[in-house]
mmCIF file of C-alpha atoms in Angstrom:
data_model
loop_
_atom_site.group_PDB
_atom_site.id
_atom_site.type_symbol
_atom_site.label_atom_id
_atom_site.label_comp_id
_atom_site.label_asym_id
_atom_site.label_seq_id
_atom_site.Cartn_x
_atom_site.Cartn_y
_atom_site.Cartn_z
ATOM 1 C CA MET A 70 18.473 5.333 2.612
ATOM 2 C CA GLY A 71 20.188 7.698 5.304
ATOM 3 C CA LEU A 72 21.068 11.459 4.805
ATOM 4 C CA ALA A 73 24.607 12.264 3.648
ATOM 5 C CA LEU A 74 26.236 15.605 3.155
ATOM 6 C CA HIS A 75 28.632 15.630 0.159
ATOM 7 C CA ARG A 76 31.716 18.247 0.058
ATOM 8 C CA PRO A 77 31.770 20.214 -3.296
ATOM 9 C CA ASP A 78 35.446 20.635 -2.575
ATOM 10 C CA GLY A 79 36.033 17.131 -2.324
ATOM 11 C CA PRO A 80 36.524 14.360 -4.537
ATOM 12 C CA PRO A 81 33.397 12.914 -6.295
ATOM 13 C CA GLY A 82 31.251 10.844 -4.066
ATOM 14 C CA ASN A 83 32.981 12.097 -1.297
ATOM 15 C CA LEU A 84 30.317 11.853 1.279
ATOM 16 C CA GLU A 85 29.680 12.218 4.948
ATOM 17 C CA TRP A 86 26.931 10.519 6.468
ATOM 18 C CA LEU A 87 25.135 12.619 9.148
ATOM 19 C CA GLU A 88 22.040 10.380 9.940
ATOM 20 C CA THR A 89 21.755 6.587 9.430
ATOM 21 C CA PRO A 90 18.623 5.316 10.704
ATOM 22 C CA PRO A 91 17.610 1.831 10.059
ATOM 23 C CA TRP A 92 14.628 3.017 8.111
ATOM 24 C CA ASP A 93 14.358 5.237 4.918
ATOM 25 C CA VAL A 94 14.394 8.932 4.934
ATOM 26 C CA GLU A 95 12.010 10.366 2.473
ATOM 27 C CA ALA A 96 12.642 13.748 2.333
ATOM 28 C CA VAL A 97 14.855 16.590 3.276
ATOM 29 C CA GLU A 98 15.085 20.314 3.963
ATOM 30 C CA LEU A 99 17.420 22.855 4.681
ATOM 31 C CA SER A 100 16.325 26.585 5.195
ATOM 32 C CA ARG A 101 17.951 29.374 3.027
ATOM 33 C CA ASP A 102 19.998 30.557 6.068
ATOM 34 C CA GLY A 103 21.349 26.899 6.451
ATOM 35 C CA ARG A 104 20.478 27.113 10.192
ATOM 36 C CA VAL A 105 17.723 24.707 10.199
ATOM 37 C CA ALA A 106 17.716 20.915 8.961
ATOM 38 C CA ALA A 107 14.585 19.000 8.814
ATOM 39 C CA TRP A 108 14.130 15.298 7.670
ATOM 40 C CA VAL A 109 11.509 12.704 7.640
ATOM 41 C CA VAL A 110 11.709 8.988 8.149
ATOM 42 C CA ASN A 111 9.393 6.438 6.995
ATOM 43 C CA GLU A 112 9.558 3.965 10.197
ATOM 44 C CA ASN A 113 7.519 1.022 9.424
ATOM 45 C CA GLY A 114 5.203 3.071 7.115
ATOM 46 C CA VAL A 115 4.759 5.830 9.637
ATOM 47 C CA SER A 116 6.439 9.153 9.118
ATOM 48 C CA ARG A 117 8.680 11.046 11.970
ATOM 49 C CA LEU A 118 10.033 14.005 11.498
ATOM 50 C CA PHE A 119 13.412 15.373 12.922
ATOM 51 C CA VAL A 120 14.887 18.687 13.272
ATOM 52 C CA ARG A 121 18.145 20.372 14.052
ATOM 53 C CA ARG A 122 19.175 23.933 14.579
ATOM 54 C CA LEU A 123 22.674 23.999 13.359
ATOM 55 C CA ALA A 124 25.270 26.652 14.972
ATOM 56 C CA ALA A 125 25.856 29.569 12.504
ATOM 57 C CA GLY A 126 24.327 27.582 10.084
ATOM 58 C CA ALA A 127 27.591 25.301 9.835
ATOM 59 C CA LEU A 128 26.729 22.315 7.572
ATOM 60 C CA ASP A 129 29.322 19.804 8.471
ATOM 61 C CA GLY A 130 29.615 16.831 10.611
ATOM 62 C CA GLU A 131 30.944 18.156 13.625
ATOM 63 C CA ALA A 132 28.175 21.030 13.765
ATOM 64 C CA TRP A 133 25.720 18.537 12.747
ATOM 65 C CA ARG A 134 26.512 16.072 15.631
ATOM 66 C CA ALA A 135 26.817 19.324 17.988
ATOM 67 C CA ALA A 136 23.037 20.229 17.499
ATOM 68 C CA PRO A 137 20.391 18.701 19.530
ATOM 69 C CA VAL A 138 18.183 16.731 17.575
ATOM 70 C CA VAL A 139 14.419 17.286 18.088
ATOM 71 C CA GLU A 140 11.417 14.987 16.842
ATOM 72 C CA VAL A 141 8.505 16.730 16.241
ATOM 73 C CA PRO A 142 5.067 14.980 17.671
ATOM 74 C CA MET A 143 2.682 13.861 15.366
ATOM 75 C CA PRO A 144 -0.935 14.346 15.886
ATOM 76 C CA GLU A 145 -1.792 10.792 14.857
ATOM 77 C CA ALA A 146 0.118 7.921 12.712
ATOM 78 C CA GLY A 147 0.412 9.085 9.449
ATOM 79 C CA VAL A 148 2.481 10.303 6.230
ATOM 80 C CA ILE A 149 4.061 13.650 5.715
ATOM 81 C CA ALA A 150 3.224 13.852 1.759
ATOM 82 C CA ALA A 151 5.275 17.378 1.683
ATOM 83 C CA LEU A 152 7.673 19.175 3.695
ATOM 84 C CA ALA A 153 8.921 22.734 3.646
ATOM 85 C CA LEU A 154 10.738 25.090 5.543
ATOM 86 C CA SER A 155 10.638 28.830 5.921
ATOM 87 C CA ALA A 156 13.566 30.941 4.681
ATOM 88 C CA ASP A 157 14.802 31.610 8.325
ATOM 89 C CA GLY A 158 13.713 28.364 9.274
ATOM 90 C CA ARG A 159 11.402 29.537 12.015
ATOM 91 C CA ARG A 160 8.342 27.549 10.664
ATOM 92 C CA ALA A 161 7.843 24.153 8.833
ATOM 93 C CA VAL A 162 4.877 23.564 6.507
ATOM 94 C CA LEU A 163 3.690 20.005 6.176
ATOM 95 C CA LEU A 164 1.068 17.867 4.198
ATOM 96 C CA ILE A 165 -0.064 14.966 6.681
ATOM 97 C CA ASN A 166 -2.310 12.077 5.803
ATOM 98 C CA ARG A 167 -4.041 10.044 8.195
ATOM 99 C CA SER A 168 -6.164 7.162 8.534
ATOM 100 C CA ARG A 169 -9.063 9.310 9.507
ATOM 101 C CA ARG A 170 -8.419 12.526 7.652
ATOM 102 C CA PRO A 171 -7.058 13.178 3.940
ATOM 103 C CA ALA A 172 -4.207 15.224 3.683
ATOM 104 C CA GLU A 173 -4.202 18.617 5.479
ATOM 105 C CA VAL A 174 -1.779 21.383 5.653
ATOM 106 C CA TYR A 175 -0.174 21.824 8.779
ATOM 107 C CA THR A 176 2.129 24.178 10.282
ATOM 108 C CA VAL A 177 5.169 23.910 12.953
ATOM 109 C CA GLU A 178 6.964 26.579 15.344
ATOM 110 C CA LEU A 179 10.326 25.777 15.248
ATOM 111 C CA ALA A 180 11.793 29.101 16.938
ATOM 112 C CA GLU A 181 12.275 26.999 20.146
ATOM 113 C CA VAL A 182 14.205 23.898 18.891
ATOM 114 C CA GLY A 183 17.065 24.160 21.136
ATOM 115 C CA PRO A 184 18.743 22.311 24.200
ATOM 116 C CA SER A 185 15.021 21.915 25.705
ATOM 117 C CA ARG A 186 14.754 19.448 22.831
ATOM 118 C CA GLN A 187 10.927 20.308 23.021
ATOM 119 C CA ILE A 188 8.599 21.535 20.464
ATOM 120 C CA ALA A 189 4.794 21.628 19.883
ATOM 121 C CA PRO A 190 2.744 19.315 17.632
ATOM 122 C CA PRO A 191 1.715 20.481 14.108
ATOM 123 C CA ARG A 192 -1.449 23.005 14.122
ATOM 124 C CA GLN A 193 -3.848 22.330 11.421
ATOM 125 C CA VAL A 194 -4.718 25.044 9.030
ATOM 126 C CA THR A 195 -6.700 23.703 6.348
ATOM 127 C CA ASP A 196 -10.227 21.722 6.290
ATOM 128 C CA GLY A 197 -10.876 20.133 2.999
ATOM 129 C CA PHE A 198 -12.638 17.166 4.432
ATOM 130 C CA ILE A 199 -15.815 16.980 2.018
ATOM 131 C CA GLY A 200 -18.699 15.637 4.043
ATOM 132 C CA ALA A 201 -17.081 16.371 7.676
ATOM 133 C CA ILE A 202 -17.319 13.146 9.080
ATOM 134 C CA PRO A 203 -16.415 13.153 12.484
ATOM 135 C CA GLU A 204 -13.200 11.397 13.055
ATOM 136 C CA GLU A 205 -14.216 9.468 16.088
ATOM 137 C CA GLU A 206 -16.591 7.507 13.338
ATOM 138 C CA LEU A 207 -14.016 6.605 11.537
ATOM 139 C CA VAL A 208 -11.028 3.645 12.147
ATOM 140 C CA VAL A 209 -7.454 3.878 12.940
ATOM 141 C CA PRO A 210 -5.376 0.745 12.061
ATOM 142 C CA GLU A 211 -3.370 -1.235 13.975
ATOM 143 C CA PRO A 212 0.086 -1.887 13.185
ATOM 144 C CA VAL A 213 0.543 -6.034 13.304
ATOM 145 C CA SER A 214 3.080 -8.391 12.075
ATOM 146 C CA TYR A 215 3.001 -12.112 11.263
ATOM 147 C CA VAL A 216 5.859 -14.723 10.765
ATOM 148 C CA THR A 217 5.926 -16.120 7.224
ATOM 149 C CA TRP A 218 6.783 -19.236 5.590
ATOM 150 C CA ASP A 219 10.631 -18.513 5.480
ATOM 151 C CA GLY A 220 11.178 -17.082 8.990
ATOM 152 C CA ARG A 221 10.653 -13.623 7.657
ATOM 153 C CA GLY A 222 8.424 -11.125 9.336
ATOM 154 C CA ILE A 223 5.706 -9.414 7.226
ATOM 155 C CA SER A 224 4.035 -6.032 8.718
ATOM 156 C CA GLY A 225 0.701 -4.665 7.697
ATOM 157 C CA TRP A 226 -2.128 -2.244 8.942
ATOM 158 C CA LEU A 227 -5.257 -4.188 10.571
ATOM 159 C CA TYR A 228 -8.549 -2.332 10.913
ATOM 160 C CA ARG A 229 -11.068 -3.581 13.044
ATOM 161 C CA PRO A 230 -14.730 -2.586 13.128
ATOM 162 C CA ARG A 231 -16.027 -1.251 15.992
ATOM 163 C CA LYS A 232 -18.445 -3.843 16.852
ATOM 164 C CA ALA A 233 -16.159 -6.629 16.146
ATOM 165 C CA SER A 234 -15.744 -8.903 19.134
ATOM 166 C CA PRO A 235 -15.357 -12.896 19.882
ATOM 167 C CA GLU A 236 -19.027 -12.789 20.589
ATOM 168 C CA HIS A 237 -19.736 -10.825 17.392
ATOM 169 C CA ARG A 238 -17.313 -12.206 14.560
ATOM 170 C CA VAL A 239 -17.005 -10.345 11.564
ATOM 171 C CA PRO A 240 -15.655 -10.816 7.952
ATOM 172 C CA VAL A 241 -12.430 -9.386 7.037
ATOM 173 C CA VAL A 242 -11.094 -8.404 3.674
ATOM 174 C CA LEU A 243 -7.326 -8.799 2.427
ATOM 175 C CA SER A 244 -6.076 -5.829 0.645
ATOM 176 C CA ILE A 245 -3.047 -6.627 -1.743
ATOM 177 C CA HIS A 246 -1.521 -3.104 -2.847
ATOM 178 C CA GLY A 247 -0.195 -2.585 -6.252
ATOM 179 C CA GLY A 248 3.250 -2.086 -7.530
ATOM 180 C CA PRO A 249 4.121 -4.509 -6.480
ATOM 181 C CA GLU A 250 6.788 -1.812 -5.526
ATOM 182 C CA ALA A 251 4.911 0.104 -3.240
ATOM 183 C CA GLN A 252 4.060 0.286 0.513
ATOM 184 C CA GLU A 253 0.636 -0.033 2.446
ATOM 185 C CA ARG A 254 0.660 3.073 4.874
ATOM 186 C CA PRO A 255 -1.673 4.428 7.463
ATOM 187 C CA THR A 256 -3.254 6.830 5.146
ATOM 188 C CA TYR A 257 -7.043 7.824 4.494
ATOM 189 C CA SER A 258 -8.922 5.312 2.373
ATOM 190 C CA ALA A 259 -12.553 6.133 1.698
ATOM 191 C CA PHE A 260 -13.030 2.611 0.330
ATOM 192 C CA TYR A 261 -11.648 0.997 3.389
ATOM 193 C CA GLN A 262 -13.574 3.107 5.823
ATOM 194 C CA LEU A 263 -17.093 2.419 3.760
ATOM 195 C CA LEU A 264 -16.300 -1.115 4.255
ATOM 196 C CA LEU A 265 -15.371 -0.516 7.808
ATOM 197 C CA HIS A 266 -18.627 1.430 8.677
ATOM 198 C CA ARG A 267 -20.579 -1.748 7.090
ATOM 199 C CA GLY A 268 -19.049 -4.032 9.595
ATOM 200 C CA ILE A 269 -16.158 -5.786 7.327
ATOM 201 C CA GLY A 270 -12.798 -5.363 8.555
ATOM 202 C CA ILE A 271 -9.516 -4.772 6.761
ATOM 203 C CA PHE A 272 -6.023 -6.366 6.722
ATOM 204 C CA ALA A 273 -3.795 -4.466 4.400
ATOM 205 C CA PRO A 274 -0.048 -6.257 4.706
ATOM 206 C CA ASN A 275 3.305 -5.473 3.258
ATOM 207 C CA ILE A 276 4.338 -8.567 1.404
ATOM 208 C CA ARG A 277 7.749 -9.237 -0.164
ATOM 209 C CA GLY A 278 8.507 -6.825 -2.636
ATOM 210 C CA SER A 279 6.975 -3.757 -0.739
ATOM 211 C CA THR A 280 9.530 -0.692 -0.472
ATOM 212 C CA GLY A 281 10.148 0.666 2.791
ATOM 213 C CA TYR A 282 11.935 -2.328 4.256
ATOM 214 C CA GLY A 283 15.206 -2.373 2.171
ATOM 215 C CA ARG A 284 16.213 -2.972 -1.104
ATOM 216 C CA THR A 285 16.854 -6.958 -0.460
ATOM 217 C CA PHE A 286 13.173 -7.181 0.678
ATOM 218 C CA GLN A 287 11.863 -5.308 -2.553
ATOM 219 C CA ARG A 288 13.703 -7.437 -4.952
ATOM 220 C CA LEU A 289 12.294 -10.377 -3.195
ATOM 221 C CA ILE A 290 9.655 -10.154 -6.104
ATOM 222 C CA TYR A 291 11.970 -10.171 -8.938
ATOM 223 C CA ARG A 292 11.097 -12.984 -11.388
ATOM 224 C CA ASP A 293 9.188 -14.884 -8.733
ATOM 225 C CA TRP A 294 5.750 -13.214 -9.158
ATOM 226 C CA GLY A 295 3.231 -15.745 -7.943
ATOM 227 C CA GLY A 296 5.995 -17.319 -5.727
ATOM 228 C CA GLY A 297 6.961 -16.395 -2.319
ATOM 229 C CA GLU A 298 4.466 -13.534 -2.071
ATOM 230 C CA LEU A 299 1.498 -15.683 -2.577
ATOM 231 C CA LYS A 300 2.863 -18.088 0.276
ATOM 232 C CA ASP A 301 2.938 -14.745 2.285
ATOM 233 C CA LEU A 302 -0.512 -14.418 1.408
ATOM 234 C CA GLY A 303 -1.190 -17.997 2.709
ATOM 235 C CA GLU A 304 0.134 -17.017 5.764
ATOM 236 C CA ALA A 305 -1.987 -13.884 6.049
ATOM 237 C CA ALA A 306 -5.034 -15.647 5.526
ATOM 238 C CA ARG A 307 -4.098 -18.164 8.497
ATOM 239 C CA PHE A 308 -3.088 -15.085 10.459
ATOM 240 C CA LEU A 309 -6.682 -13.820 10.101
ATOM 241 C CA ARG A 310 -8.199 -17.092 10.949
ATOM 242 C CA SER A 311 -6.298 -16.948 14.236
ATOM 243 C CA LEU A 312 -7.780 -13.933 15.351
ATOM 244 C CA ASP A 313 -10.848 -14.474 17.824
ATOM 245 C CA TRP A 314 -13.261 -11.576 16.078
ATOM 246 C CA VAL A 315 -12.724 -12.925 12.561
ATOM 247 C CA ASP A 316 -15.310 -15.036 11.052
ATOM 248 C CA PRO A 317 -13.121 -17.473 8.975
ATOM 249 C CA ASP A 318 -15.181 -18.368 6.457
ATOM 250 C CA ARG A 319 -15.926 -14.775 5.318
ATOM 251 C CA ILE A 320 -12.499 -13.657 4.221
ATOM 252 C CA GLY A 321 -12.442 -11.840 1.039
ATOM 253 C CA VAL A 322 -9.435 -10.683 -1.130
ATOM 254 C CA PHE A 323 -9.080 -7.280 -3.094
ATOM 255 C CA GLY A 324 -6.299 -5.517 -5.425
ATOM 256 C CA GLY A 325 -5.535 -3.806 -8.009
ATOM 257 C CA SER A 326 -2.741 -4.104 -10.983
ATOM 258 C CA PHE A 327 -0.382 -6.165 -9.461
ATOM 259 C CA GLY A 328 -2.558 -6.654 -6.317
ATOM 260 C CA GLY A 329 -5.233 -7.659 -8.805
ATOM 261 C CA PHE A 330 -2.826 -10.239 -10.245
ATOM 262 C CA ALA A 331 -1.863 -11.565 -6.530
ATOM 263 C CA THR A 332 -5.952 -11.540 -6.010
ATOM 264 C CA LEU A 333 -6.676 -13.647 -8.882
ATOM 265 C CA SER A 334 -3.500 -16.071 -7.352
ATOM 266 C CA CYS A 335 -5.068 -16.167 -4.381
ATOM 267 C CA ILE A 336 -8.520 -17.369 -5.356
ATOM 268 C CA SER A 337 -6.879 -19.816 -8.106
ATOM 269 C CA ARG A 338 -4.061 -21.349 -6.165
ATOM 270 C CA LEU A 339 -5.080 -21.253 -2.495
ATOM 271 C CA PRO A 340 -8.909 -21.704 -3.199
ATOM 272 C CA GLU A 341 -9.697 -22.824 0.304
ATOM 273 C CA TYR A 342 -9.527 -19.616 2.025
ATOM 274 C CA TRP A 343 -11.676 -16.839 0.395
ATOM 275 C CA ALA A 344 -15.468 -16.128 0.094
ATOM 276 C CA ALA A 345 -15.338 -13.237 -2.324
ATOM 277 C CA ALA A 346 -12.590 -11.511 -4.473
ATOM 278 C CA VAL A 347 -12.199 -7.982 -6.481
ATOM 279 C CA ASP A 348 -9.923 -7.893 -9.176
ATOM 280 C CA ILE A 349 -8.784 -4.597 -10.587
ATOM 281 C CA VAL A 350 -6.881 -4.312 -13.857
ATOM 282 C CA GLY A 351 -4.942 -7.407 -12.789
ATOM 283 C CA PRO A 352 -2.905 -9.676 -15.120
ATOM 284 C CA SER A 353 -3.953 -13.132 -15.355
ATOM 285 C CA ASN A 354 -1.797 -14.571 -17.834
ATOM 286 C CA LEU A 355 1.919 -13.988 -17.446
ATOM 287 C CA ILE A 356 2.786 -14.591 -20.964
ATOM 288 C CA THR A 357 0.174 -12.688 -22.517
ATOM 289 C CA PHE A 358 0.848 -9.854 -20.003
ATOM 290 C CA ALA A 359 4.712 -9.964 -20.898
ATOM 291 C CA GLN A 360 3.787 -9.927 -24.502
ATOM 292 C CA SER A 361 1.671 -6.744 -24.382
ATOM 293 C CA VAL A 362 3.084 -4.412 -22.607
ATOM 294 C CA PRO A 363 4.308 -1.284 -24.372
ATOM 295 C CA PRO A 364 8.021 -1.790 -26.162
ATOM 296 C CA THR A 365 9.951 0.678 -23.496
ATOM 297 C CA TRP A 366 8.793 -1.856 -20.637
ATOM 298 C CA ARG A 367 10.143 -5.096 -22.258
ATOM 299 C CA ASP A 368 13.680 -5.139 -21.156
ATOM 300 C CA PHE A 369 12.098 -4.327 -17.483
ATOM 301 C CA MET A 370 9.551 -6.649 -17.779
ATOM 302 C CA ALA A 371 12.157 -9.505 -18.652
ATOM 303 C CA GLU A 372 14.297 -8.670 -15.568
ATOM 304 C CA TRP A 373 10.689 -8.041 -13.160
ATOM 305 C CA VAL A 374 8.405 -10.744 -14.223
ATOM 306 C CA GLY A 375 10.145 -12.863 -16.948
ATOM 307 C CA ASP A 376 10.642 -13.397 -20.938
ATOM 308 C CA PRO A 377 7.915 -14.376 -22.614
ATOM 309 C CA GLU A 378 9.708 -16.755 -24.588
ATOM 310 C CA ARG A 379 12.911 -17.770 -22.968
ATOM 311 C CA ASP A 380 10.526 -18.031 -19.331
ATOM 312 C CA ALA A 381 7.233 -19.538 -20.856
ATOM 313 C CA GLU A 382 7.365 -22.386 -18.499
ATOM 314 C CA LEU A 383 7.838 -20.615 -15.604
ATOM 315 C CA LEU A 384 5.101 -17.993 -16.316
ATOM 316 C CA ARG A 385 2.540 -20.465 -17.368
ATOM 317 C CA GLU A 386 3.158 -22.078 -14.069
ATOM 318 C CA ARG A 387 2.467 -18.742 -12.147
ATOM 319 C CA SER A 388 -0.446 -17.686 -13.963
ATOM 320 C CA PRO A 389 -3.873 -17.671 -12.290
ATOM 321 C CA ILE A 390 -5.277 -18.440 -15.899
ATOM 322 C CA THR A 391 -3.327 -21.610 -15.254
ATOM 323 C CA TYR A 392 -5.513 -22.750 -12.569
ATOM 324 C CA VAL A 393 -8.716 -21.080 -13.206
ATOM 325 C CA ASP A 394 -10.756 -24.287 -12.602
ATOM 326 C CA GLN A 395 -9.748 -24.343 -9.119
ATOM 327 C CA ILE A 396 -11.639 -20.881 -8.465
ATOM 328 C CA ARG A 397 -14.409 -21.246 -6.135
ATOM 329 C CA ALA A 398 -14.993 -17.636 -4.736
ATOM 330 C CA PRO A 399 -17.445 -15.206 -6.327
ATOM 331 C CA LEU A 400 -15.338 -12.689 -8.334
ATOM 332 C CA LEU A 401 -15.883 -9.002 -9.242
ATOM 333 C CA VAL A 402 -13.220 -7.939 -12.217
ATOM 334 C CA ILE A 403 -13.269 -4.280 -13.058
ATOM 335 C CA GLN A 404 -11.376 -3.139 -16.123
ATOM 336 C CA GLY A 405 -10.305 -0.235 -18.420
ATOM 337 C CA ALA A 406 -10.660 -0.611 -22.146
ATOM 338 C CA LYS A 407 -7.952 1.661 -22.567
ATOM 339 C CA ASP A 408 -5.280 -0.122 -20.681
ATOM 340 C CA PRO A 409 -1.796 0.314 -21.713
ATOM 341 C CA ARG A 410 0.041 -1.687 -18.907
ATOM 342 C CA VAL A 411 -2.749 -4.497 -18.353
ATOM 343 C CA HIS A 412 -4.479 -5.185 -21.596
ATOM 344 C CA ARG A 413 -8.288 -5.645 -21.227
ATOM 345 C CA ASN A 414 -7.477 -9.360 -22.662
ATOM 346 C CA GLU A 415 -5.784 -10.097 -19.405
ATOM 347 C CA SER A 416 -9.425 -9.658 -17.521
ATOM 348 C CA GLU A 417 -11.501 -10.953 -20.372
ATOM 349 C CA GLN A 418 -9.637 -14.335 -20.723
ATOM 350 C CA MET A 419 -10.228 -14.768 -16.935
ATOM 351 C CA VAL A 420 -13.974 -14.046 -17.061
ATOM 352 C CA ALA A 421 -14.819 -15.854 -20.274
ATOM 353 C CA ARG A 422 -12.909 -19.349 -18.699
ATOM 354 C CA LEU A 423 -14.828 -18.697 -15.755
ATOM 355 C CA ARG A 424 -18.030 -18.410 -17.434
ATOM 356 C CA GLU A 425 -17.258 -21.388 -19.405
ATOM 357 C CA LEU A 426 -16.756 -23.202 -16.014
ATOM 358 C CA GLY A 427 -20.189 -21.876 -14.665
ATOM 359 C CA ARG A 428 -18.388 -20.009 -12.112
ATOM 360 C CA GLU A 429 -19.599 -16.758 -10.380
ATOM 361 C CA VAL A 430 -18.217 -13.678 -12.130
ATOM 362 C CA GLU A 431 -19.155 -10.054 -12.445
ATOM 363 C CA TYR A 432 -17.346 -8.101 -15.315
ATOM 364 C CA LEU A 433 -17.094 -4.216 -15.284
ATOM 365 C CA LEU A 434 -15.639 -2.438 -17.814
ATOM 366 C CA PHE A 435 -14.828 1.185 -18.275
ATOM 367 C CA GLU A 436 -14.639 1.969 -22.149
ATOM 368 C CA ASP A 437 -12.806 5.635 -21.283
ATOM 369 C CA GLU A 438 -10.449 4.532 -18.687
ATOM 370 C CA GLY A 439 -6.980 3.035 -18.564
ATOM 371 C CA HIS A 440 -4.898 1.759 -15.971
ATOM 372 C CA GLY A 441 -6.904 3.173 -12.995
ATOM 373 C CA PHE A 442 -9.568 5.904 -13.048
ATOM 374 C CA THR A 443 -8.802 9.292 -14.222
ATOM 375 C CA LYS A 444 -12.585 10.494 -13.673
ATOM 376 C CA ARG A 445 -14.158 11.022 -10.866
ATOM 377 C CA ALA A 446 -17.534 9.731 -11.827
ATOM 378 C CA ASN A 447 -15.715 6.141 -13.015
ATOM 379 C CA ASN A 448 -13.833 5.956 -9.678
ATOM 380 C CA LEU A 449 -16.865 6.575 -7.545
ATOM 381 C CA LYS A 450 -18.806 3.733 -9.516
ATOM 382 C CA ALA A 451 -15.759 1.198 -9.629
ATOM 383 C CA PHE A 452 -15.224 1.355 -5.804
ATOM 384 C CA ARG A 453 -19.005 1.674 -4.917
ATOM 385 C CA ALA A 454 -19.296 -1.789 -7.093
ATOM 386 C CA ALA A 455 -16.502 -3.307 -5.202
ATOM 387 C CA ALA A 456 -17.988 -2.393 -1.728
ATOM 388 C CA GLU A 457 -21.559 -3.432 -2.658
ATOM 389 C CA PHE A 458 -19.947 -6.919 -3.913
ATOM 390 C CA PHE A 459 -18.322 -7.271 -0.999
ATOM 391 C CA GLU A 460 -21.549 -6.259 1.330
ATOM 392 C CA ARG A 461 -23.642 -9.051 -0.428
ATOM 393 C CA LYS A 462 -20.870 -11.831 -0.459
ATOM 394 C CA LEU A 463 -19.275 -11.347 2.760
ATOM 395 C CA LEU A 464 -22.706 -9.894 4.849
ATOM 396 C CA GLY A 465 -25.693 -10.917 3.175
ATOM 397 C CA PRO A 466 -29.079 -8.950 2.579
ATOM 398 C CA GLY A 467 -30.313 -6.626 5.195
ATOM 399 C CA ALA A 468 -27.099 -6.156 7.137
ATOM 400 C CA GLY A 469 -26.455 -2.833 8.728
ATOM 401 C CA PRO A 470 -23.617 -0.767 9.929
ATOM 402 C CA GLY A 471 -21.071 -2.697 12.052
#
């Protein structure tokens, strides 16, 4: 998505494109006096902020191109969650979320934006990080990419524990985001940082279906759940095994919602890669999942996943429950009893079958939650349980911070 100017005195749809970057433009602000324009570009998950000061506030293509563009230097790779300009355009206010600090308010002085094309970095004006953990104790992820099965590049964020080395190989958890139309970005995750502190790495890829890489890539997931994206995840496991600081026998997998479905797909259809898994509110049976969604979702579900009657054969073939007898990895399943999107039966049929087969499975049900966690105590309990499960299965008893 680019940045375009619509001329109200022209015919409908008469747009003049002002900026056409190869990445999505996520936010645009124009000062009230019309003299300063600012916009945010999502470049491979990282926010970049650009500013132009327009001569006499003339908002047309010629004036736009004549105004120098200035990029605001960020303190660290992160995500600009909100952007606002003062009425006179002399100052911008930003909400920035970084991997080592949750969202804080920053200000940027824009008065000097001009031909010099230089501007000072944002200044942090709030400090809401409860616990005040020193930033140097936290881990900044590395942007990485790998080539998947059909030649496409898959990007992601790799978090390496501080003590990891070829001489001290460590376990890694493959974290699969929900959606699936969402994007893993370098924002603060207490869960990731806790695992890293304990000596467990994280790899969070943006497999096909993710946003931020164009509509064609995003729509590859449509009616292909458990198809191409599962192959992407298999390649991700092989990528991790190729790293000299990763213990190839201690790779876990984790995800919620669609990420939970993908986690169950991984351990049931690619069982050779995983030493432990945590699934949060993930569908296990695409037929019952498609049948149980709210009525307002049914047309969308048929386009997105498949129709439970017309596409029953496809949905059965792509369902993790179909391959439950292949699961070898210990599994923790977390579910909300009141979930309207992924009914509790999705978790409970998987848990029941695994118990019948004598496989190792733990089940944590929250009676007062739905699709995710609205209560802080439940959120803490769920992610503490997930972290402790990975510690037991990937590190063993007595393991210390890594």
